[in-house]
Coordinates of C-alpha atoms and ligand atoms in Angstrom, one line a residue:
Chain A
M127 CA 51.2 67.2 30.2
K128 CA 51.7 63.4 30.4
D129 CA 52.4 63.3 26.7
I130 CA 55.2 65.8 26.9
Q131 CA 56.8 63.8 29.7
E132 CA 56.5 60.5 27.8
E133 CA 58.0 62.0 24.8
R134 CA 60.9 63.4 26.8
K135 CA 61.8 59.9 28.1
T136 CA 62.3 58.5 24.7
M137 CA 64.7 61.3 23.7
K138 CA 66.9 61.3 26.7
P139 CA 70.6 61.3 25.8
D140 CA 72.5 58.1 26.3
A141 CA 74.1 58.3 29.7
S142 CA 76.7 55.7 29.0
T143 CA 78.7 57.7 26.5
E144 CA 81.2 60.3 27.6
R145 CA 79.4 63.6 27.5
E146 CA 80.8 67.0 26.4
V147 CA 80.6 69.8 28.9
V148 CA 79.5 73.1 27.4
I149 CA 79.2 75.2 30.6
D150 CA 81.3 74.5 33.6
I151 CA 80.9 76.7 36.7
K152 CA 83.0 76.3 39.8
N153 CA 83.0 78.1 43.1
L154 CA 80.9 80.9 41.7
K155 CA 80.3 83.7 44.2
K156 CA 78.3 86.9 43.8
S157 CA 77.1 89.5 46.3
F158 CA 75.5 92.9 46.1
G159 CA 76.8 95.1 48.9
K160 CA 76.0 93.1 52.1
L161 CA 73.6 90.8 50.3
D162 CA 75.3 87.4 49.5
V163 CA 73.3 86.1 46.6
L164 CA 75.4 83.2 45.3
T165 CA 77.9 81.8 47.9
N166 CA 79.3 78.7 46.2
I167 CA 77.8 77.4 43.0
H168 CA 79.1 74.4 41.1
L169 CA 77.3 73.5 37.9
K170 CA 77.9 71.6 34.7
L171 CA 75.8 71.8 31.6
Y172 CA 76.3 68.9 29.2
K173 CA 75.9 69.1 25.5
G174 CA 72.3 68.6 24.2
E175 CA 70.6 68.5 27.6
N176 CA 67.9 70.6 29.2
L177 CA 69.1 71.5 32.7
V178 CA 66.4 73.0 34.9
V179 CA 67.4 75.2 37.7
L180 CA 64.8 75.5 40.4
G181 CA 64.6 77.8 43.4
K182 CA 62.4 80.2 45.2
S183 CA 62.3 83.8 43.9
G184 CA 65.1 85.8 45.1
T185 CA 67.6 82.9 45.4
G186 CA 69.7 84.3 42.6
K187 CA 68.7 82.2 39.6
S188 CA 68.7 85.2 37.3
V189 CA 72.0 86.4 38.8
L190 CA 73.5 83.0 38.0
I191 CA 72.7 83.1 34.3
K192 CA 73.5 86.8 34.0
C193 CA 77.0 85.9 35.3
I194 CA 77.3 83.3 32.5
V195 CA 77.0 86.0 29.8
R196 CA 78.7 88.5 32.0
L197 CA 75.9 90.9 32.2
L198 CA 77.0 90.7 35.9
D199 CA 80.6 90.2 37.0
P200 CA 81.1 87.4 39.5
D201 CA 83.1 88.2 42.6
S202 CA 85.0 85.0 42.4
G203 CA 85.0 81.5 40.8
T204 CA 85.3 80.3 37.3
I205 CA 82.8 80.1 34.5
E206 CA 83.9 78.2 31.4
V207 CA 81.7 78.4 28.3
L208 CA 82.6 76.0 25.5
G209 CA 86.1 75.6 27.1
Q210 CA 86.8 79.3 27.5
E211 CA 86.9 81.2 30.8
V212 CA 84.3 84.0 30.6
S213 CA 85.0 86.1 33.7
T214 CA 88.5 87.2 32.6
M215 CA 88.2 87.3 28.8
N216 CA 88.5 90.5 26.7
N217 CA 85.6 92.3 25.0
K218 CA 86.2 90.8 21.6
D219 CA 86.2 87.2 23.0
L220 CA 83.2 87.9 25.2
E221 CA 81.3 89.2 22.1
N222 CA 82.1 85.9 20.3
V223 CA 80.9 83.8 23.2
R224 CA 77.7 85.9 23.6
K225 CA 77.0 85.3 19.9
K226 CA 76.7 81.6 20.6
I227 CA 74.4 82.0 23.5
G228 CA 70.7 82.7 23.3
F229 CA 69.2 84.5 26.3
L230 CA 65.5 84.5 26.8
F231 CA 64.8 87.3 29.4
Q232 CA 62.2 87.0 32.1
S233 CA 60.3 90.0 30.8
G234 CA 60.8 89.0 27.2
A235 CA 62.8 92.3 26.7
L236 CA 61.3 92.9 23.2
Y237 CA 62.4 96.3 21.9
D238 CA 59.2 98.4 22.4
S239 CA 60.0 100.9 19.7
M240 CA 60.5 98.3 17.0
T241 CA 58.2 96.1 15.0
V242 CA 58.5 92.3 15.5
K243 CA 60.4 92.1 12.2
Q244 CA 62.9 94.8 13.4
N245 CA 63.2 93.0 16.7
L246 CA 64.3 89.9 14.9
E247 CA 66.5 91.7 12.4
F248 CA 68.4 93.4 15.2
P249 CA 70.4 90.4 16.4
V250 CA 70.7 88.9 12.9
N251 CA 72.3 92.0 11.5
R252 CA 74.7 92.2 14.4
I253 CA 75.5 88.5 15.0
R254 CA 75.1 86.9 11.6
K255 CA 77.0 89.5 9.5
D256 CA 77.5 86.8 6.9
L257 CA 73.8 86.8 5.9
K258 CA 72.3 89.1 3.3
G259 CA 68.8 90.6 2.7
P260 CA 66.6 87.8 1.3
V261 CA 68.3 85.1 3.5
I262 CA 67.7 87.2 6.5
L263 CA 64.0 87.6 5.8
Q264 CA 63.8 83.9 5.2
K265 CA 65.4 83.1 8.5
I266 CA 63.1 85.5 10.3
E267 CA 60.0 84.0 8.8
E268 CA 61.3 80.5 9.6
A269 CA 61.9 81.5 13.3
L270 CA 58.5 83.0 13.5
A271 CA 56.9 79.9 12.0
N272 CA 58.8 77.8 14.5
V273 CA 57.3 79.6 17.4
G274 CA 53.8 79.4 15.8
L275 CA 53.4 83.1 14.9
P276 CA 54.1 83.3 11.2
D277 CA 51.9 86.4 10.7
A278 CA 53.3 88.6 13.4
L279 CA 56.0 90.2 11.2
N280 CA 54.6 93.7 11.2
T281 CA 53.0 94.0 14.6
M282 CA 54.3 96.1 17.5
P283 CA 55.2 94.3 20.8
S284 CA 52.6 96.3 22.6
E285 CA 49.9 94.7 20.5
L286 CA 50.9 91.2 21.6
S287 CA 49.7 89.1 24.6
G288 CA 52.1 87.9 27.2
G289 CA 52.4 84.5 25.7
M290 CA 52.9 85.9 22.2
R291 CA 55.6 88.2 23.5
K292 CA 57.4 85.3 25.0
R293 CA 57.2 83.4 21.7
I294 CA 58.5 86.4 19.7
S295 CA 61.3 86.8 22.2
L296 CA 62.1 83.1 21.8
A297 CA 62.1 83.6 18.0
R298 CA 64.5 86.5 18.4
T299 CA 67.0 84.3 20.3
I300 CA 66.8 81.3 18.0
V301 CA 66.9 83.3 14.8
V302 CA 70.7 83.5 15.1
D303 CA 71.2 79.7 15.7
P304 CA 72.6 79.7 19.2
L305 CA 74.5 76.7 20.6
I306 CA 73.4 77.3 24.1
M307 CA 70.0 78.6 25.4
L308 CA 69.5 80.3 28.7
Y309 CA 65.8 80.6 29.6
D310 CA 64.9 82.9 32.5
E311 CA 61.5 81.9 33.9
P312 CA 60.0 81.2 30.5
T313 CA 56.6 80.3 31.8
T314 CA 56.2 82.7 34.7
G315 CA 53.2 84.9 34.5
L316 CA 51.5 82.8 31.8
D317 CA 48.3 80.8 32.1
P318 CA 48.7 77.0 32.4
V319 CA 47.8 76.3 28.8
T320 CA 50.2 78.9 27.4
S321 CA 52.9 77.6 29.8
D322 CA 52.5 74.1 28.4
E323 CA 52.8 75.5 24.9
I324 CA 56.0 77.3 25.8
S325 CA 57.4 74.1 27.5
L326 CA 56.7 72.3 24.2
L327 CA 58.5 75.0 22.3
I328 CA 61.5 74.7 24.5
N329 CA 61.6 70.9 23.7
E330 CA 61.2 71.6 20.0
V331 CA 64.1 74.1 20.1
Q332 CA 66.2 71.5 21.8
K333 CA 65.4 69.0 19.0
K334 CA 65.5 71.3 16.0
Y335 CA 68.4 73.5 16.9
K336 CA 70.4 70.9 18.9
T337 CA 70.9 73.4 21.7
S338 CA 72.1 72.8 25.2
S339 CA 69.9 74.7 27.6
I340 CA 69.6 76.0 31.1
I341 CA 66.0 76.6 32.1
I342 CA 65.4 78.7 35.1
T343 CA 62.0 78.3 36.7
H344 CA 60.0 77.9 39.8
D345 CA 57.2 76.3 37.8
I346 CA 57.2 72.6 38.5
E347 CA 55.1 71.8 35.5
C348 CA 57.6 73.4 33.2
A349 CA 60.4 71.5 34.9
R350 CA 58.5 68.2 34.5
A351 CA 57.9 69.0 30.8
T352 CA 61.4 70.0 29.9
A353 CA 64.0 68.7 32.3
D354 CA 66.6 66.1 31.6
R355 CA 68.2 67.0 34.9
I356 CA 67.3 69.3 37.7
I357 CA 69.3 71.4 40.1
M358 CA 67.8 73.1 43.0
L359 CA 69.3 76.3 44.5
S360 CA 68.9 77.4 48.0
E361 CA 70.8 80.0 50.1
G362 CA 73.3 80.6 47.3
E363 CA 74.3 77.0 46.8
V364 CA 73.2 73.9 44.9
Y365 CA 70.9 72.2 47.3
Y366 CA 70.0 69.1 45.4
E367 CA 70.6 67.6 42.0
G368 CA 68.8 64.8 40.2
T369 CA 66.1 63.7 37.8
I370 CA 62.5 64.6 38.1
E371 CA 61.9 61.2 39.7
D372 CA 64.6 61.8 42.3
F373 CA 62.8 65.1 43.2
D374 CA 59.4 63.4 43.3
N375 CA 60.6 60.7 45.6
S376 CA 62.6 62.9 47.9
T377 CA 61.6 63.1 51.5
D378 CA 63.7 66.2 52.1
P379 CA 61.3 68.8 53.7
L380 CA 62.4 71.7 51.5
I381 CA 62.1 69.8 48.3
S382 CA 58.8 68.1 49.1
S383 CA 57.3 71.4 50.3
F384 CA 58.3 73.0 47.1
F385 CA 56.8 70.3 45.0
K386 CA 53.6 69.8 47.1
K387 CA 52.8 73.5 47.4
Q388 CA 53.0 73.8 43.6
N389 CA 51.0 70.7 43.0
H390 CA 48.1 72.0 45.0
E391 CA 48.0 75.3 43.1
Chain B
M213 CA 51.9 101.1 35.8
K214 CA 54.7 101.7 33.3
N215 CA 52.4 103.7 31.0
K216 CA 51.3 105.9 33.8
Y217 CA 54.9 106.9 34.4
I218 CA 55.7 107.4 30.8
I219 CA 52.7 109.7 30.3
L220 CA 53.7 111.6 33.4
A221 CA 57.2 111.8 32.2
L222 CA 56.4 112.9 28.7
N223 CA 54.3 115.8 30.0
P224 CA 56.7 118.7 29.7
V225 CA 55.0 120.5 32.6
V226 CA 55.9 118.0 35.3
K227 CA 54.5 119.1 38.6
A228 CA 57.2 120.6 40.7
K229 CA 55.8 119.2 43.9
D230 CA 56.0 115.6 42.5
I231 CA 59.6 116.1 41.5
V232 CA 60.6 117.5 44.8
S233 CA 59.0 114.7 46.7
M234 CA 60.4 112.0 44.5
Q235 CA 63.9 113.5 44.7
T236 CA 63.6 113.7 48.4
V237 CA 62.6 110.0 48.7
R238 CA 65.4 109.0 46.4
L239 CA 67.9 111.0 48.4
A240 CA 66.6 109.7 51.7
E241 CA 66.9 106.1 50.4
K242 CA 70.5 106.8 49.5
V243 CA 71.3 108.5 52.7
V244 CA 69.9 105.5 54.6
E245 CA 72.0 103.2 52.5
K246 CA 75.3 105.1 52.7
K247 CA 74.9 107.4 55.7
N248 CA 77.0 110.3 54.4
I249 CA 75.6 113.0 52.2
A250 CA 79.0 114.4 51.1
T251 CA 80.2 111.0 50.0
L252 CA 76.9 110.6 48.2
F253 CA 77.2 113.9 46.4
F254 CA 80.7 113.3 45.2
S255 CA 80.1 109.7 44.2
D256 CA 77.1 110.9 42.2
L257 CA 79.2 113.6 40.6
G258 CA 82.0 111.1 39.9
N259 CA 79.5 108.7 38.3
R260 CA 78.2 111.4 36.0
A261 CA 81.7 112.4 35.0
L262 CA 82.6 108.8 34.3
F263 CA 79.4 108.5 32.2
V264 CA 80.4 111.5 30.1
A265 CA 83.9 110.2 29.7
R266 CA 82.7 106.8 28.6
T267 CA 80.2 108.2 26.1
T268 CA 82.8 110.5 24.7
K269 CA 85.2 107.6 24.2
E270 CA 82.5 105.6 22.5
M271 CA 81.7 108.5 20.2
F272 CA 85.0 108.0 18.5
S273 CA 84.7 104.2 18.0
R274 CA 84.7 102.7 14.6
D275 CA 81.1 101.4 14.5
F276 CA 79.0 104.5 14.7
E277 CA 75.3 103.7 14.7
F278 CA 74.4 106.1 11.9
R279 CA 70.9 105.0 11.3
E280 CA 69.9 105.2 14.9
F281 CA 71.5 108.6 15.1
L282 CA 69.4 109.9 12.1
R283 CA 66.3 108.4 13.6
Q284 CA 67.0 110.3 16.9
C285 CA 67.6 113.5 15.1
F286 CA 64.3 113.1 13.3
E287 CA 62.5 112.2 16.5
I288 CA 63.8 115.2 18.3
G289 CA 63.1 117.6 15.5
N290 CA 59.7 116.1 14.8
K291 CA 58.6 116.0 18.4
S292 CA 59.5 119.5 19.3
F293 CA 59.2 121.6 16.2
G294 CA 55.5 122.6 16.7
L295 CA 56.0 123.4 20.3
I296 CA 59.1 125.5 19.6
A297 CA 57.4 127.4 16.8
I298 CA 54.4 128.3 19.0
T299 CA 56.4 129.2 22.0
G300 CA 58.8 131.3 20.0
G301 CA 56.1 133.1 18.2
I302 CA 54.2 133.9 21.4
M303 CA 57.4 135.1 23.2
G304 CA 58.0 137.5 20.3
V305 CA 54.5 139.0 20.5
V306 CA 54.6 139.3 24.2
L307 CA 58.0 140.7 24.4
T308 CA 57.2 143.3 21.8
I309 CA 53.9 144.4 23.4
Q310 CA 55.5 144.7 26.8
S311 CA 58.6 146.7 25.7
R312 CA 56.7 149.2 23.6
P313 CA 55.5 151.5 26.5
A314 CA 59.0 151.8 28.0
L315 CA 60.5 152.7 24.6
A316 CA 57.6 155.0 23.7
E317 CA 58.4 157.1 26.8
F318 CA 61.7 158.0 25.3
G319 CA 60.3 158.3 21.9
A320 CA 62.4 155.4 20.7
V321 CA 59.7 153.1 19.3
T322 CA 61.8 152.6 16.1
M323 CA 64.3 150.8 18.3
L324 CA 61.6 148.2 19.2
P325 CA 62.3 145.6 16.5
G326 CA 66.1 145.8 17.1
M327 CA 65.8 145.5 20.9
V328 CA 63.3 142.6 20.8
A329 CA 65.3 140.7 18.1
L330 CA 68.5 141.2 20.1
S331 CA 67.0 139.7 23.3
I332 CA 65.4 136.9 21.3
I333 CA 68.6 135.9 19.6
R334 CA 71.0 136.4 22.5
E335 CA 69.0 135.0 25.3
I336 CA 65.3 134.2 25.1
G337 CA 65.5 131.9 22.0
P338 CA 68.3 129.7 23.3
V339 CA 67.1 129.5 26.9
I340 CA 63.4 129.0 26.3
T341 CA 64.1 126.4 23.7
A342 CA 66.6 124.6 25.9
L343 CA 64.2 124.6 28.9
I344 CA 61.3 123.3 26.8
L345 CA 63.5 120.6 25.3
A346 CA 64.8 119.7 28.7
G347 CA 61.2 118.9 29.5
K348 CA 60.3 117.3 26.3
I349 CA 63.5 115.5 25.1
G350 CA 65.2 115.1 28.4
S351 CA 62.3 113.5 30.1
G352 CA 61.6 111.3 27.0
M353 CA 65.2 110.0 27.1
G354 CA 65.0 109.4 30.8
A355 CA 61.7 107.5 30.5
E356 CA 62.7 105.6 27.4
L357 CA 66.1 104.4 28.5
G358 CA 64.8 103.9 32.1
S359 CA 62.0 101.6 30.9
M360 CA 64.5 99.8 28.6
K361 CA 66.7 99.2 31.6
V362 CA 63.9 98.0 33.8
T363 CA 62.5 95.6 31.2
E364 CA 66.0 94.2 30.4
Q365 CA 66.0 95.6 26.8
I366 CA 69.4 97.1 27.4
D367 CA 70.7 93.7 28.6
A368 CA 69.2 92.1 25.6
M369 CA 71.1 94.5 23.3
E370 CA 74.3 93.8 25.2
V371 CA 74.0 90.0 24.6
S372 CA 73.2 90.6 21.0
A373 CA 76.8 91.8 20.5
T374 CA 75.7 95.4 20.6
N375 CA 77.3 98.1 22.8
P376 CA 74.3 99.8 24.3
M377 CA 76.3 102.9 25.2
R378 CA 77.1 103.3 21.5
Y379 CA 73.7 102.4 20.2
L380 CA 71.5 104.2 22.7
V381 CA 73.6 106.9 24.5
V382 CA 76.0 108.2 21.9
T383 CA 73.3 108.6 19.2
R384 CA 71.0 110.4 21.5
V385 CA 73.6 112.8 23.0
L386 CA 74.9 113.7 19.5
A387 CA 71.4 114.1 18.1
A388 CA 70.5 116.4 21.0
T389 CA 73.7 118.4 20.6
L390 CA 73.1 118.9 16.9
M391 CA 69.3 119.4 16.9
L392 CA 69.2 121.9 19.7
P393 CA 71.0 124.7 17.8
L394 CA 68.8 124.0 14.8
L395 CA 65.6 124.3 16.9
V396 CA 66.9 127.5 18.5
L397 CA 67.2 129.0 15.0
F398 CA 63.6 128.1 14.4
A399 CA 62.6 129.6 17.7
D400 CA 64.5 132.8 16.8
F401 CA 62.8 132.9 13.5
F402 CA 59.3 132.5 14.9
G403 CA 60.1 134.9 17.7
I404 CA 61.1 137.6 15.3
L405 CA 58.0 136.8 13.2
G406 CA 55.9 137.1 16.4
S407 CA 57.6 140.4 17.2
W408 CA 56.6 141.8 13.7
I409 CA 53.0 140.8 14.5
G410 CA 53.4 142.5 17.9
V411 CA 54.7 145.7 16.3
N412 CA 51.8 145.7 13.8
I413 CA 49.2 145.5 16.5
K414 CA 49.8 149.2 17.3
G415 CA 51.3 150.5 14.1
D416 CA 52.0 149.6 10.5
V417 CA 55.5 148.4 9.7
S418 CA 56.2 146.4 6.6
F419 CA 58.1 143.1 7.1
V420 CA 61.0 144.4 5.1
L421 CA 61.3 147.6 7.1
F422 CA 60.9 145.6 10.3
I423 CA 63.7 143.2 9.4
S424 CA 66.0 146.0 8.4
Q425 CA 65.3 147.8 11.7
A426 CA 65.8 144.6 13.6
F427 CA 69.1 143.6 12.1
T428 CA 70.8 147.0 12.1
S429 CA 71.5 146.5 15.7
I430 CA 72.6 142.9 15.5
D431 CA 76.0 141.7 14.2
F432 CA 77.7 138.4 14.0
L433 CA 79.2 138.8 17.5
D434 CA 75.8 138.8 19.0
F435 CA 74.9 135.8 17.2
L436 CA 78.0 133.6 17.6
P437 CA 78.1 133.2 21.4
A438 CA 74.4 132.5 21.4
L439 CA 74.9 129.8 18.8
V440 CA 77.9 128.2 20.6
K441 CA 76.1 127.9 23.9
T442 CA 73.1 126.1 22.3
F443 CA 75.4 123.2 21.4
F444 CA 76.3 122.9 25.1
F445 CA 72.6 123.1 26.1
G446 CA 71.9 120.2 23.7
A447 CA 74.8 118.2 25.1
V448 CA 73.7 118.8 28.7
I449 CA 70.1 117.7 27.9
G450 CA 71.4 114.6 26.1
F451 CA 73.9 113.5 28.7
V452 CA 71.6 114.1 31.7
G453 CA 68.6 112.4 30.0
C454 CA 70.6 109.4 29.1
Y455 CA 72.4 109.2 32.4
E456 CA 69.2 109.2 34.4
G457 CA 67.6 106.6 32.2
Y458 CA 70.6 104.4 31.8
N459 CA 71.2 104.3 35.5
A460 CA 67.6 103.8 36.5
G461 CA 67.0 101.4 39.4
R462 CA 65.4 98.0 39.0
G463 CA 61.7 98.6 39.7
T464 CA 59.0 100.2 37.5
E465 CA 58.9 103.3 39.8
S466 CA 62.5 104.0 38.7
V467 CA 61.2 105.0 35.2
G468 CA 59.2 107.9 36.6
I469 CA 62.1 108.9 38.9
A470 CA 64.5 108.8 36.0
A471 CA 62.3 111.0 33.8
N472 CA 61.7 113.5 36.5
S473 CA 65.4 113.8 37.5
A474 CA 66.3 114.2 33.9
V475 CA 64.1 117.3 33.7
V476 CA 65.1 118.8 37.0
V477 CA 68.9 118.2 36.6
S478 CA 69.0 119.3 32.9
S479 CA 66.9 122.4 33.4
L480 CA 69.1 123.5 36.3
L481 CA 72.3 122.7 34.3
V482 CA 71.0 124.7 31.3
I483 CA 70.6 127.7 33.5
I484 CA 74.1 127.3 35.0
V485 CA 75.7 126.8 31.6
D486 CA 73.9 129.9 30.5
L487 CA 75.3 131.9 33.4
I488 CA 78.8 130.7 32.6
A489 CA 78.4 131.4 28.9
V490 CA 77.2 135.0 29.6
Q491 CA 80.2 135.6 31.9
I492 CA 82.6 134.3 29.3
T493 CA 81.0 136.4 26.5
D494 CA 81.0 139.4 28.7
M495 CA 84.7 139.0 29.4
M496 CA 85.6 138.5 25.8
L497 CA 83.6 141.4 24.2
Ligands
ADP294 N1 71.8 94.3 39.8 C1 71.5 94.1 41.1 N2 71.8 94.9 42.0 C2 71.5 94.7 43.3 N3 70.8 93.6 43.8 C3 70.5 92.7 42.8 C4 70.8 92.9 41.4 N4 70.3 91.8 40.8 C5 69.7 91.0 41.7 N5 69.8 91.5 42.9 C6 69.3 90.9 44.2 O1 69.8 89.6 44.1 C7 68.8 88.7 44.7 C8 68.5 87.6 43.7 O2 67.9 88.1 42.5 P1 67.5 87.2 41.3 O3 68.6 86.5 40.7 O4 66.8 88.2 40.3 O5 66.4 86.2 41.9 P2 65.6 85.1 41.2 O6 66.1 83.8 41.7 O7 64.2 85.3 41.5 O8 65.8 85.2 39.7 C9 67.6 89.5 44.9 O9 67.5 89.8 46.3 C10 67.8 90.8 44.2 O10 67.3 91.9 44.9
MG295 MG1 64.7 86.0 38.2

């Protein structure tokens, strides 16, 4: 674990230069019936960074990133992705924005009825229509190799372990070269060793594919390993923002209870 | 957990008791949520109508998912052919054996093939096939789409620049609409074959004679309305199965509920459509 953290420090982007904003969320509000999930969210994602979003389960972390790709429609507020307002755009533009975003679902969301190869072909055929047969296969093999499962091509998702499914799912998102990655609890439900491997993979994706990422998690170890910056959500708002050191040194009861509780586990 | 529900769902003979209790729970939850059963009924009806309208609109879009459509046709045919053949054959045998004494009383045993063939083609074939497929295909669609919904696979499709209504729903509805008439024809064929066997249990009629006896009393006007209604049966099964799956709730238990509702609602609708079809045919002939 220490190694991952040390490595991260050396690759932190230079803070002094003016940084490009890839996702800019203002006043985001979302409720389901009487349940106010997000009340007022402000958030910026800068180019090339790994932004970790922390929060208890049920605070609306998944809802937040689903609003970014408009799987859910926000009630009010603005969401700009790469300079374009997502919440009011037409279907064509939305499709183009979605093509630039990789979404790693909490459950992996691999297509049960398809082999691993077909799972990876699916987005390639639909998002990278410029590519042809042999190039597609090459890309798929490359993506699988990048997640450390080069031989999984012809297996079915049901034959894979939880960690492997997450990796394949990650391969399926990176195979189309996204600019932005949204990770929904990438390490939840995995054992500590596999979690660390996934955290490492997230960092590798950031390096290799030059992605800007939002990583949603309640796993502090994953946050330590991957975060350039951390935002904590509570009661539908951004509760605190800072680096991992800021969070470690915080005396705020909510933050320290969150960190301590997890450290003892 | 998920597997358990899928197995339950794929079993065509879903226990009526389970269905009723699950439906009651679901209704009770909704009543608690919204408090008004009439509003509930009409909003449900509205949602279903909207779903049909959206699907129909997507059917005419440019990017038709042809490969997935073919795959669905194959799945439906492949999954149910054996079942349909066996059921059809047995229905033919049983119907023949049971009708014989009544006809024998009037000395009209030679009418047996014609009568049985007529009832198979006009009513038994289409309805039995539709009900079996409501159980087999309808529940399968409900369970499959339901589990895809719960495990975020439908969301994953949507962010992969794919319209899930087009990819999942349109293909399944069309496949069911097209395959059901085909399977009904098979059921009719095996039913009539069964009937021939039934006739031969207590007599000796050659197949050629049997067929000519059977088809003297059947003309195109008996056949056409029966064929037309089977398209509607197929569409009903496809729409209901997909609706229930596509609108499944967010927990794993919703998969089982979706599969069960798919069977209950589509079976009921098949019978209602049949009633309407018979009325219309009756008025026209
Ligand atoms: N599609 C939906 N319909 C109704 N309620 C939802 C929906 N999605 C999420 N919720 C509710 O919103 C709250 C936040 O959910 P979620 O974002 O999944 O939490 P988490 O922070 O654990 O990811 C939960 O109470 C959940 O029940
Ligand atoms: Mg979540």
